[in-house]
Coordinates of C-alpha atoms in Angstrom, one line a residue:
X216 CA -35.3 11.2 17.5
X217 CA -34.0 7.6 17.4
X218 CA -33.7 8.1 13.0
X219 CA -31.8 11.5 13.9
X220 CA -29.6 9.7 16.3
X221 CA -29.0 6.7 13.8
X222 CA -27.8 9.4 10.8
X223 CA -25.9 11.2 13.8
X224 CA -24.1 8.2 14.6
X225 CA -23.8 7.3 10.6
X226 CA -22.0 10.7 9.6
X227 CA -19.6 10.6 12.8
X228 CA -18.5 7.5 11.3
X229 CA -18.0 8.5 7.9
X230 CA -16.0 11.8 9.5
X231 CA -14.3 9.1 11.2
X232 CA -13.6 7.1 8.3
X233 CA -12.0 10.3 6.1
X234 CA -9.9 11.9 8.6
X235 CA -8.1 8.4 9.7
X236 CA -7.7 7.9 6.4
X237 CA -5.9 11.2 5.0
X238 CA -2.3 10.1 6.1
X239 CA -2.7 7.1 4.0
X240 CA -3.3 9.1 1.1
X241 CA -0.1 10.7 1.7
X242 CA 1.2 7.9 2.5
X243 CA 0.7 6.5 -1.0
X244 CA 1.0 9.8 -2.6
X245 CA 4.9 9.9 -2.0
X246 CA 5.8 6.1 -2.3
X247 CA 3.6 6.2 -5.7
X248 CA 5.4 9.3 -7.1
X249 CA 9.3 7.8 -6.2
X250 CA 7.8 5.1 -8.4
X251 CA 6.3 7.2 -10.9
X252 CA 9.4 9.8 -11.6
X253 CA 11.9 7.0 -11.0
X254 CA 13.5 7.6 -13.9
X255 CA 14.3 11.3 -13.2
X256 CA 14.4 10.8 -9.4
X257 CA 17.7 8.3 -10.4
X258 CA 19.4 10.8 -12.9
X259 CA 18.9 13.7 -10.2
X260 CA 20.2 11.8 -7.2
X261 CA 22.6 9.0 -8.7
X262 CA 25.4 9.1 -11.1
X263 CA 25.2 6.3 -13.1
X264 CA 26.6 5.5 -17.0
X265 CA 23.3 3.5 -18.3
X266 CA 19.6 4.4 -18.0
X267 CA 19.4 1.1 -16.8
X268 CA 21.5 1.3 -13.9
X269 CA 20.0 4.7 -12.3
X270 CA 16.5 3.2 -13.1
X271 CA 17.7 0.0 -10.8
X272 CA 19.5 2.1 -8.0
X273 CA 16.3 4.6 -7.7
X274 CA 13.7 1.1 -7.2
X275 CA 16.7 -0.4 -4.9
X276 CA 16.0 2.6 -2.6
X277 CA 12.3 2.5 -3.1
X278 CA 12.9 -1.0 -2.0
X279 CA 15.6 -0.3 0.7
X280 CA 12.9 1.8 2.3
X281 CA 10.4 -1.3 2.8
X282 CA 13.0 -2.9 5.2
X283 CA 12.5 -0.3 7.3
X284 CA 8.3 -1.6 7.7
X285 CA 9.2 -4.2 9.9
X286 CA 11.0 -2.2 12.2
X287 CA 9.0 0.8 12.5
X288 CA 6.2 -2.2 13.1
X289 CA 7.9 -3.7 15.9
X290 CA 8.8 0.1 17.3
X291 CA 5.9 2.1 16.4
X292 CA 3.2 -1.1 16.6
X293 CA 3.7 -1.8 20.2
X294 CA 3.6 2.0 21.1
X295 CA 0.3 2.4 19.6
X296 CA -1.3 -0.7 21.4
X297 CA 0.1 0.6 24.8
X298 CA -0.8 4.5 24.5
X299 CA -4.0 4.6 21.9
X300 CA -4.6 4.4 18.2
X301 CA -5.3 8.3 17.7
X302 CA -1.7 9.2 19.6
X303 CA 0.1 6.8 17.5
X304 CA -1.1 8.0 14.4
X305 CA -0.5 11.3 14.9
X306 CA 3.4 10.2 15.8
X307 CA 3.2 8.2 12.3
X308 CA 1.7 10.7 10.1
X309 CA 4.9 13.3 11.8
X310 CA 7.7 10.9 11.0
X311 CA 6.0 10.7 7.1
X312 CA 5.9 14.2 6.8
X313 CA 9.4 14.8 7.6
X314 CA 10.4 12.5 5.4
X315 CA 8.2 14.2 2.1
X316 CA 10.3 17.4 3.1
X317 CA 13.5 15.8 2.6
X318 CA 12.6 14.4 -0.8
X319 CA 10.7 17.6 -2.5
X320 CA 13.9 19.8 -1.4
X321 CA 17.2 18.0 -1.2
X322 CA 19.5 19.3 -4.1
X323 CA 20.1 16.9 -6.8
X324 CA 24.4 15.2 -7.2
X325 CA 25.1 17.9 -9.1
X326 CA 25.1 20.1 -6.1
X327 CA 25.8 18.0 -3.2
X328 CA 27.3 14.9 -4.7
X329 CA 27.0 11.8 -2.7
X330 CA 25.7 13.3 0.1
X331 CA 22.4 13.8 -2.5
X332 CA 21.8 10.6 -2.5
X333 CA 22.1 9.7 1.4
X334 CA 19.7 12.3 2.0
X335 CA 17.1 10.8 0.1
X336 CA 18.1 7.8 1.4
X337 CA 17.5 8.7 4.8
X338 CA 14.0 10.3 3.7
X339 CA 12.9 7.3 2.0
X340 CA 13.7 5.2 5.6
X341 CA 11.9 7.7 7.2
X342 CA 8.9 7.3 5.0
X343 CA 9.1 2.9 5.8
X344 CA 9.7 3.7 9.3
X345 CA 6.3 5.2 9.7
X346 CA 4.7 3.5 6.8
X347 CA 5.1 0.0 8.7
X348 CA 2.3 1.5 11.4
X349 CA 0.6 3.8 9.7
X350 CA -1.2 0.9 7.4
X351 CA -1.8 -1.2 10.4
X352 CA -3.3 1.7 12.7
X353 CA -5.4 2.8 9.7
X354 CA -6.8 -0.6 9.3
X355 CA -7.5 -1.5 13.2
X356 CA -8.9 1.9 14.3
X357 CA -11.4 1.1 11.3
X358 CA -12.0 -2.3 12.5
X359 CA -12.6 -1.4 15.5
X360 CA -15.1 1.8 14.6
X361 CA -17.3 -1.4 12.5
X362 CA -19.9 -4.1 13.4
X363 CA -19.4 -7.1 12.7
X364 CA -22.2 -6.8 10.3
X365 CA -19.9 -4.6 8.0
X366 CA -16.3 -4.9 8.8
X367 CA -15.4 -6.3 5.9
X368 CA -16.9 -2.7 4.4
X369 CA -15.5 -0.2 6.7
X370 CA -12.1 -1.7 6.6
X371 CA -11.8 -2.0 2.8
X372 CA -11.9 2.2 3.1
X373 CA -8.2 2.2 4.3
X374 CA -7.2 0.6 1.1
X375 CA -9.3 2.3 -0.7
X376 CA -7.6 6.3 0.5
X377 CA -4.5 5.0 -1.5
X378 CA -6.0 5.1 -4.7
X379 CA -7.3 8.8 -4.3
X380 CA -3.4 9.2 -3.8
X381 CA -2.6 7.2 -6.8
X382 CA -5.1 9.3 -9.0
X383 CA -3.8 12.7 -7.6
X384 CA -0.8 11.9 -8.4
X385 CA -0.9 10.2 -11.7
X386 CA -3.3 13.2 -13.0
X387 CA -0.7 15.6 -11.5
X388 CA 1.6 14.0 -13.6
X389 CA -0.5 14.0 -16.8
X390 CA -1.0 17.6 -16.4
X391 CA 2.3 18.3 -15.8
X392 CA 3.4 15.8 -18.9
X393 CA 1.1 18.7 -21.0
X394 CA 2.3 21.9 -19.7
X395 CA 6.1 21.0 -18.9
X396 CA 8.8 19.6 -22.0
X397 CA 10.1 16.0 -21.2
X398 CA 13.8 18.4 -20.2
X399 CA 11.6 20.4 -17.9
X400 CA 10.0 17.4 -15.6
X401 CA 13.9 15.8 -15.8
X402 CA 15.8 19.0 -14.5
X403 CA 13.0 20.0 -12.0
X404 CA 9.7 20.1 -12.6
X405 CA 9.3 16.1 -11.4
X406 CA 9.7 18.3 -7.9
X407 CA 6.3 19.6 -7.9
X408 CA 4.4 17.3 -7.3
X409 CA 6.2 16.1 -4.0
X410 CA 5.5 20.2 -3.3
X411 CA 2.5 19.7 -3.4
X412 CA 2.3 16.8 -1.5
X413 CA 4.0 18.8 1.5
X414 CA 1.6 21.7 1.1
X415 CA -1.0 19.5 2.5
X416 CA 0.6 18.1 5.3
X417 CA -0.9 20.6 7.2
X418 CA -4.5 19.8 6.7
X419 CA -3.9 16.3 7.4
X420 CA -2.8 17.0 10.7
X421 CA -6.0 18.8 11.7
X422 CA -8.2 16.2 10.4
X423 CA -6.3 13.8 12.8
X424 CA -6.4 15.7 15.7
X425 CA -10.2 15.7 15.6
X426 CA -10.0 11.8 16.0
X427 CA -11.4 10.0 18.8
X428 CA -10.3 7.0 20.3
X429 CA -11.7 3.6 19.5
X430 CA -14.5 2.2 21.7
X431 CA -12.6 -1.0 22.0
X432 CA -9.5 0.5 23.0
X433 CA -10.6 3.5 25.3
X434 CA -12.7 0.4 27.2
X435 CA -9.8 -1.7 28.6
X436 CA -9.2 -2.2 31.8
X437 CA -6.0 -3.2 31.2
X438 CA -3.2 -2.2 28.8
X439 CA -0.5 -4.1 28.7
X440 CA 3.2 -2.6 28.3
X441 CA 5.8 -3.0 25.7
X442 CA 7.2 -5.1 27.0
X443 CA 4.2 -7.2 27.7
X444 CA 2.9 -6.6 23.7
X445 CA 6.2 -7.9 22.6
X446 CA 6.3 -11.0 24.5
X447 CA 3.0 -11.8 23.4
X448 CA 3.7 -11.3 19.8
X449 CA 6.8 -13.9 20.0
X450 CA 4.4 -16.1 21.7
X451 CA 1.9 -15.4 18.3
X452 CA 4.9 -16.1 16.0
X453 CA 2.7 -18.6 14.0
X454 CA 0.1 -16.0 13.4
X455 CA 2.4 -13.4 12.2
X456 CA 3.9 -15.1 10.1
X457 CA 0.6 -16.9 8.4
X458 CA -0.7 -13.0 8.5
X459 CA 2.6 -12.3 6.2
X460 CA 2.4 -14.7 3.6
X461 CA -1.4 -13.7 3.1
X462 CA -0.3 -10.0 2.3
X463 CA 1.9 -11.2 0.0
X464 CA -0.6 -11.6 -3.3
X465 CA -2.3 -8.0 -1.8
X466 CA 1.1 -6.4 -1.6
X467 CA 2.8 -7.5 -5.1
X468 CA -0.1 -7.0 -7.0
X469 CA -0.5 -3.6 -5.6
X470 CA 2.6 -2.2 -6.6
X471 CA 2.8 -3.7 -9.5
X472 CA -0.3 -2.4 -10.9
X473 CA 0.6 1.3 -9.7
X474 CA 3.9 1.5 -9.0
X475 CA 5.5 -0.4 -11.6
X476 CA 3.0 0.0 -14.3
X477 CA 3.8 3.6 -15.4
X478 CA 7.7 2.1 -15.6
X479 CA 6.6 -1.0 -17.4
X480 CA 4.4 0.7 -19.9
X481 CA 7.5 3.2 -20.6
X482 CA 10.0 1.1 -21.2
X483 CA 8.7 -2.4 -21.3
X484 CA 6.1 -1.6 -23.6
X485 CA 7.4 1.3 -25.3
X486 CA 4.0 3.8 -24.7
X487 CA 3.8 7.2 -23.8
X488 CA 3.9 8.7 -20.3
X489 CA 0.7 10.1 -21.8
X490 CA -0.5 6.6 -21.8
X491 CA 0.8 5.1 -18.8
X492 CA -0.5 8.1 -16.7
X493 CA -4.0 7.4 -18.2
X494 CA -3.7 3.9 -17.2
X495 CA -2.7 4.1 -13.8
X496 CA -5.6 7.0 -13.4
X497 CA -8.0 4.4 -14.6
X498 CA -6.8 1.6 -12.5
X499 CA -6.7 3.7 -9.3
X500 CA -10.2 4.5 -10.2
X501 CA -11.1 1.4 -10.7
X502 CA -9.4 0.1 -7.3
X503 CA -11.2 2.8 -5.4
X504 CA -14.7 1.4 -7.0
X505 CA -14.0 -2.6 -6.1
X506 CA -12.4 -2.1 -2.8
X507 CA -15.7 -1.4 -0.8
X508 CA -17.4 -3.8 -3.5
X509 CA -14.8 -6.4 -2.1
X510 CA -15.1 -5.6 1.7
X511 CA -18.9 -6.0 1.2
X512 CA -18.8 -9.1 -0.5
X513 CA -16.4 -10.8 2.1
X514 CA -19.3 -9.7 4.8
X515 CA -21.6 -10.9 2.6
X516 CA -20.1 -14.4 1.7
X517 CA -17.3 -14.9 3.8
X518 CA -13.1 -14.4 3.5
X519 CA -12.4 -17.4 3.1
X520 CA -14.1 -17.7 0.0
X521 CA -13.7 -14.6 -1.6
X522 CA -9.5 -15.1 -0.6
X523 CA -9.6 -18.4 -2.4
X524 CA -10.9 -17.5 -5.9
X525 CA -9.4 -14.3 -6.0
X526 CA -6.0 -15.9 -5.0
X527 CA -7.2 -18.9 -8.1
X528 CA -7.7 -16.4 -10.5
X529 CA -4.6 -14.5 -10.3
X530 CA -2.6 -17.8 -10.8
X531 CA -4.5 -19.2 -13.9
X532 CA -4.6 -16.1 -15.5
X533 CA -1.9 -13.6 -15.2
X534 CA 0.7 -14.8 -17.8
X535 CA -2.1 -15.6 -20.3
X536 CA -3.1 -12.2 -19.9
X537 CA 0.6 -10.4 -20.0
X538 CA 1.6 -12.6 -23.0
X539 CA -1.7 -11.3 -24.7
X540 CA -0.8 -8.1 -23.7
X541 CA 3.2 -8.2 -24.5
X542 CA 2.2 -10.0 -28.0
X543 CA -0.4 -7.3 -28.9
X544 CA 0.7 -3.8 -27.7
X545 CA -1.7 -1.0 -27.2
X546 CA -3.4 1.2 -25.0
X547 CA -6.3 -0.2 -24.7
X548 CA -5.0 -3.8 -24.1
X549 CA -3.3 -2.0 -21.7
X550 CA -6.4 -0.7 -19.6
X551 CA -8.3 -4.1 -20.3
X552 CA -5.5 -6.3 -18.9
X553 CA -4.8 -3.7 -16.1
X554 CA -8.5 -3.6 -15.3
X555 CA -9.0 -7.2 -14.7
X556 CA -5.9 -7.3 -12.1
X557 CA -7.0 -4.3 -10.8
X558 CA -10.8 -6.2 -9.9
X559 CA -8.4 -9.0 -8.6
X560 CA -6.4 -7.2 -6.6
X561 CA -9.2 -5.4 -5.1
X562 CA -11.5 -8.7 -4.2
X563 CA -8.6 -9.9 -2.4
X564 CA -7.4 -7.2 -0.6
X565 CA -11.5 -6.3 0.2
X566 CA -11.4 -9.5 2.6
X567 CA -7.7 -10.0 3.6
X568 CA -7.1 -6.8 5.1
X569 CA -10.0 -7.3 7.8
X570 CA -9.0 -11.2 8.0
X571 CA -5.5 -9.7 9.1
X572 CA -7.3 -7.7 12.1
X573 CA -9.3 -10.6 12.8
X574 CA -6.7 -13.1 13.1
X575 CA -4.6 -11.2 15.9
X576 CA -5.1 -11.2 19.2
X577 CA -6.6 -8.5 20.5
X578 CA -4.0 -6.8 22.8
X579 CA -1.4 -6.7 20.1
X580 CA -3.6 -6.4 16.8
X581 CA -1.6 -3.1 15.2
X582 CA 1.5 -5.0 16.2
X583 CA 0.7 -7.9 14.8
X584 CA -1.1 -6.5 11.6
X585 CA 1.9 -4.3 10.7
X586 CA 4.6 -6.6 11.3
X587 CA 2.7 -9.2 9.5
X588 CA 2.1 -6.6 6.3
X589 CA 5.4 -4.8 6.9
X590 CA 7.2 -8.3 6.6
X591 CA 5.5 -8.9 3.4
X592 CA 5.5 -5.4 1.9
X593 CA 9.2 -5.7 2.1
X594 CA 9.7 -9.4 0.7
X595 CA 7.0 -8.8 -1.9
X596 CA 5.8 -5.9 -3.0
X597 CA 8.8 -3.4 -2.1
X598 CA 10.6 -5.7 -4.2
X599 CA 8.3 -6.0 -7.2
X600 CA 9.6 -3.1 -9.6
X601 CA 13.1 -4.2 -8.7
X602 CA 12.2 -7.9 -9.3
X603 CA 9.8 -7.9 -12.5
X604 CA 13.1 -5.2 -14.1
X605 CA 15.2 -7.1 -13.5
X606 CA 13.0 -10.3 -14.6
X607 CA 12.5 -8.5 -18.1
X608 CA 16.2 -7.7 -18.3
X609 CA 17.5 -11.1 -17.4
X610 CA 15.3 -13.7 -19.6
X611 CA 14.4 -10.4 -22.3
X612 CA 11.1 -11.7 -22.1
X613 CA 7.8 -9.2 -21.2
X614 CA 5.5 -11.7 -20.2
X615 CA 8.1 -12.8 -17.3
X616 CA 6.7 -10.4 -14.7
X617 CA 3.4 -12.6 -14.2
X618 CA 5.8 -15.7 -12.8
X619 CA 6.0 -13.3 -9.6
X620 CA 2.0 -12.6 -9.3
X621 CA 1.9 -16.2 -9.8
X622 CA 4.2 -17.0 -7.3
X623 CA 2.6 -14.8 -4.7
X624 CA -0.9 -16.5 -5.5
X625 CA 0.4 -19.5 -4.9
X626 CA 1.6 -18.6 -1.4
X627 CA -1.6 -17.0 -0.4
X628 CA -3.7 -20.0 -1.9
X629 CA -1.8 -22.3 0.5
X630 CA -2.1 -20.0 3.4
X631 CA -5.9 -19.2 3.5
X632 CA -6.6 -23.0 3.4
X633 CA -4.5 -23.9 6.1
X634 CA -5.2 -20.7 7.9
X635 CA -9.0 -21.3 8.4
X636 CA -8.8 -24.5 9.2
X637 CA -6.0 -23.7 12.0
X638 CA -9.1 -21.3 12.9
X639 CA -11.9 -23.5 12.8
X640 CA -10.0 -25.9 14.7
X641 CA -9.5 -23.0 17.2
X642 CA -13.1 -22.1 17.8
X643 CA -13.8 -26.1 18.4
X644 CA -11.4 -26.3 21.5
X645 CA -12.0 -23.4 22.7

């Protein structure tokens, strides 16, 4: 009875686990496609007299969207701390959708002119309104559904739903890459895939009704109001803002693995979309294989550690491998040089995102988690295609991307070593 009850408890969690997850794969599904068909997206929507200049409006309003995080943190982050992580996610996940709708249907300038481009505008807000919670709801209703035995584990999961979006969506686009002419995906077929992406909107919404609320949460005697949540979030200022600058390797080398790597190999490197879309399958295969790997290894060994050599590795090694890479085109350079930032990437991530639920204080941890990642998501990684384009255009050097991973390393290596010791320091007073 007792081994029945234990697998019970197991597959409830693992339910769990797959339905809070599904609105971050649509999540990542739209903000990975803008990224993927930016090139169309800004010919459609912008009227521009370079390449160049639509490429750079389309990732300015990919990046216009992240400043939208922070807000939709501070709005939607105190809402779901007061009323319940299942309501609030259900209020995310509706705010997303609407904003998918306005992107898969709103005519191109040709029709509507300038008003084209306000509309997607105003979708692409929409999508970093709810985006700045959704990641931080995600991430503490896991926490909260884990031991402390496997936290590390059972958190990694939320991270690890994107990349099931980024390998829809990048073998969508290889399929469509074969059945559709290069004319075809620019004039309208780059449109189905954000179709599809609003077909299934309804499915996600059942499997987040079934949710149930936290333990944690649904235990409280008290909840405090927003008022309350805010005020002690100003009070945390230090926290938040430590939170932020850890994100910040996560976040950059996230989107610039999958977002700007289909861009990069395209015109950067002069490959095929053929061959970009095969490399960002494989590396959101290979993010969806190290994630949990990562989550288990910081229970195993500790964040700290796993933060710091991850954090080392990414400094010392990112423009050796991008000059290698620049100096020596091909494919499969391509996939070995992706793969090793994608193991990075996913180490890291594998302990910082449960370190971020950790560090807050427990009666404002989604506000504090998604201001802390919204903050950096916008600074860093929102503005990593615009940044490492424009890097390239400016010094006409390829390998110039990896300054920024370096830089972001270097932020995060100073953070988790004062960070833990602020902690340790912490647990001795206390």
């Amino acid at each position: 009875m007792q081994t029945t009850e234990v697998a019970e408890k197991k597959q409830s969690q693992v339910r769990a686990i797959f339905n809070v997850t599904s609105g971050n794969f649509l999540e990542q599904y739209d903000f990975f496609l803008f990224g993927l068909y930016a090139k169309f997206i800004g010919e459609t929507f912008f009227q521009s007299d370079s390449a160049y200049a639509a490429l750079i409006k389309t990732f300015l309003i990919f990046a216009v969207s992240f400043l939208m995080r922070p807000i939709g943190a501070l709005v939607l982050g105190p809402y779901v701390d007061r009323i319940g992580r299942r309501k609030g996610l259900m209020v995310t996940l509706s705010i997303m959708a609407l904003g998918s709708v306005i992107i898969a249907f709103t005519p191109g300038y040709q029709t509507l002119g300038i008003a084209a481009a306000v509309l997607i505008f105003v979708g692409r807000l929409a999508q970093g309104f709810s985006a700045g919670v959704e990641l931080g709801g995600v991430s503490v209703y896991l926490s909260e559904i884990a031991k402390d035995n496997n936290r590390g584990f059972i958190t990694s999961w939320q991270s690890a739903s994107q990349q099931v979006a980024v390998v829809f969506a990048a073998l969508l686009g290889y399929g469509m890459s074969i059945v559709f002419t290069k004319a075809q995906v620019h004039d309208w077929a780059w449109r189905i895939p954000f179709i599809v992406g609003c077909m299934i909107i309804p499915m996600i919404f059942m499997m987040r009704r079934s949710l149930k609320e936290t333990e944690d949460f649904a235990s409280r005697q008290h909840h405090p109001t927003t008022k309350e949540i805010l005020s002690n979030l100003a009070s945390n200022w230090r926290i938040v803002i430590s939170g932020m600058l850890l994100v910040a390797t996560t976040t950059t080398m996230f989107y610039f693995i999958t977002v700007y790597t289909p861009t990069f190999g395209k015109e950067v490197l002069h490959l095929t979309t053929k061959e970009s879309l095969i490399a960002t399958i494989m590396v959101g295969v290979s993010n969806f294989i190290f994630l949990p790997i990562g989550g288990h290894l910081s229970d195993k060994f500790g964040r700290r550690t796993l933060l710091l050599a991850t954090s080392f590795l990414i400094l010392v090694t990112a423009y050796p491998l991008l000059n290698w890479l620049t100096h020596s085109i091909s494919l499969g350079h391509l996939m070995i040089s992706l793969l090793w930032l994608s193991l990075l990437y996913s180490f890291y991530n594998g302990a910082m995102v449960v370190t971020l639920t950790e560090i807050m204080p427990r009666d404002v941890r989604t506000s504090g988690f998604s201001v802390a990642y919204s903050l950096a998501t916008s600074v860093f990684g929102g503005l990593t295609p615009v940044i490492a384009t424009f890097i390239v255009q400016q010094t006409g050097s390829k390998t110039s991307p990896a300054f920024w991973l370096m830089f972001a390393a270097v932020l995060s290596l100073i953070t988790v070593l004062t960070l833990f010791k602020q902690m340790k320091l912490r647990r001795v007073t206390a």
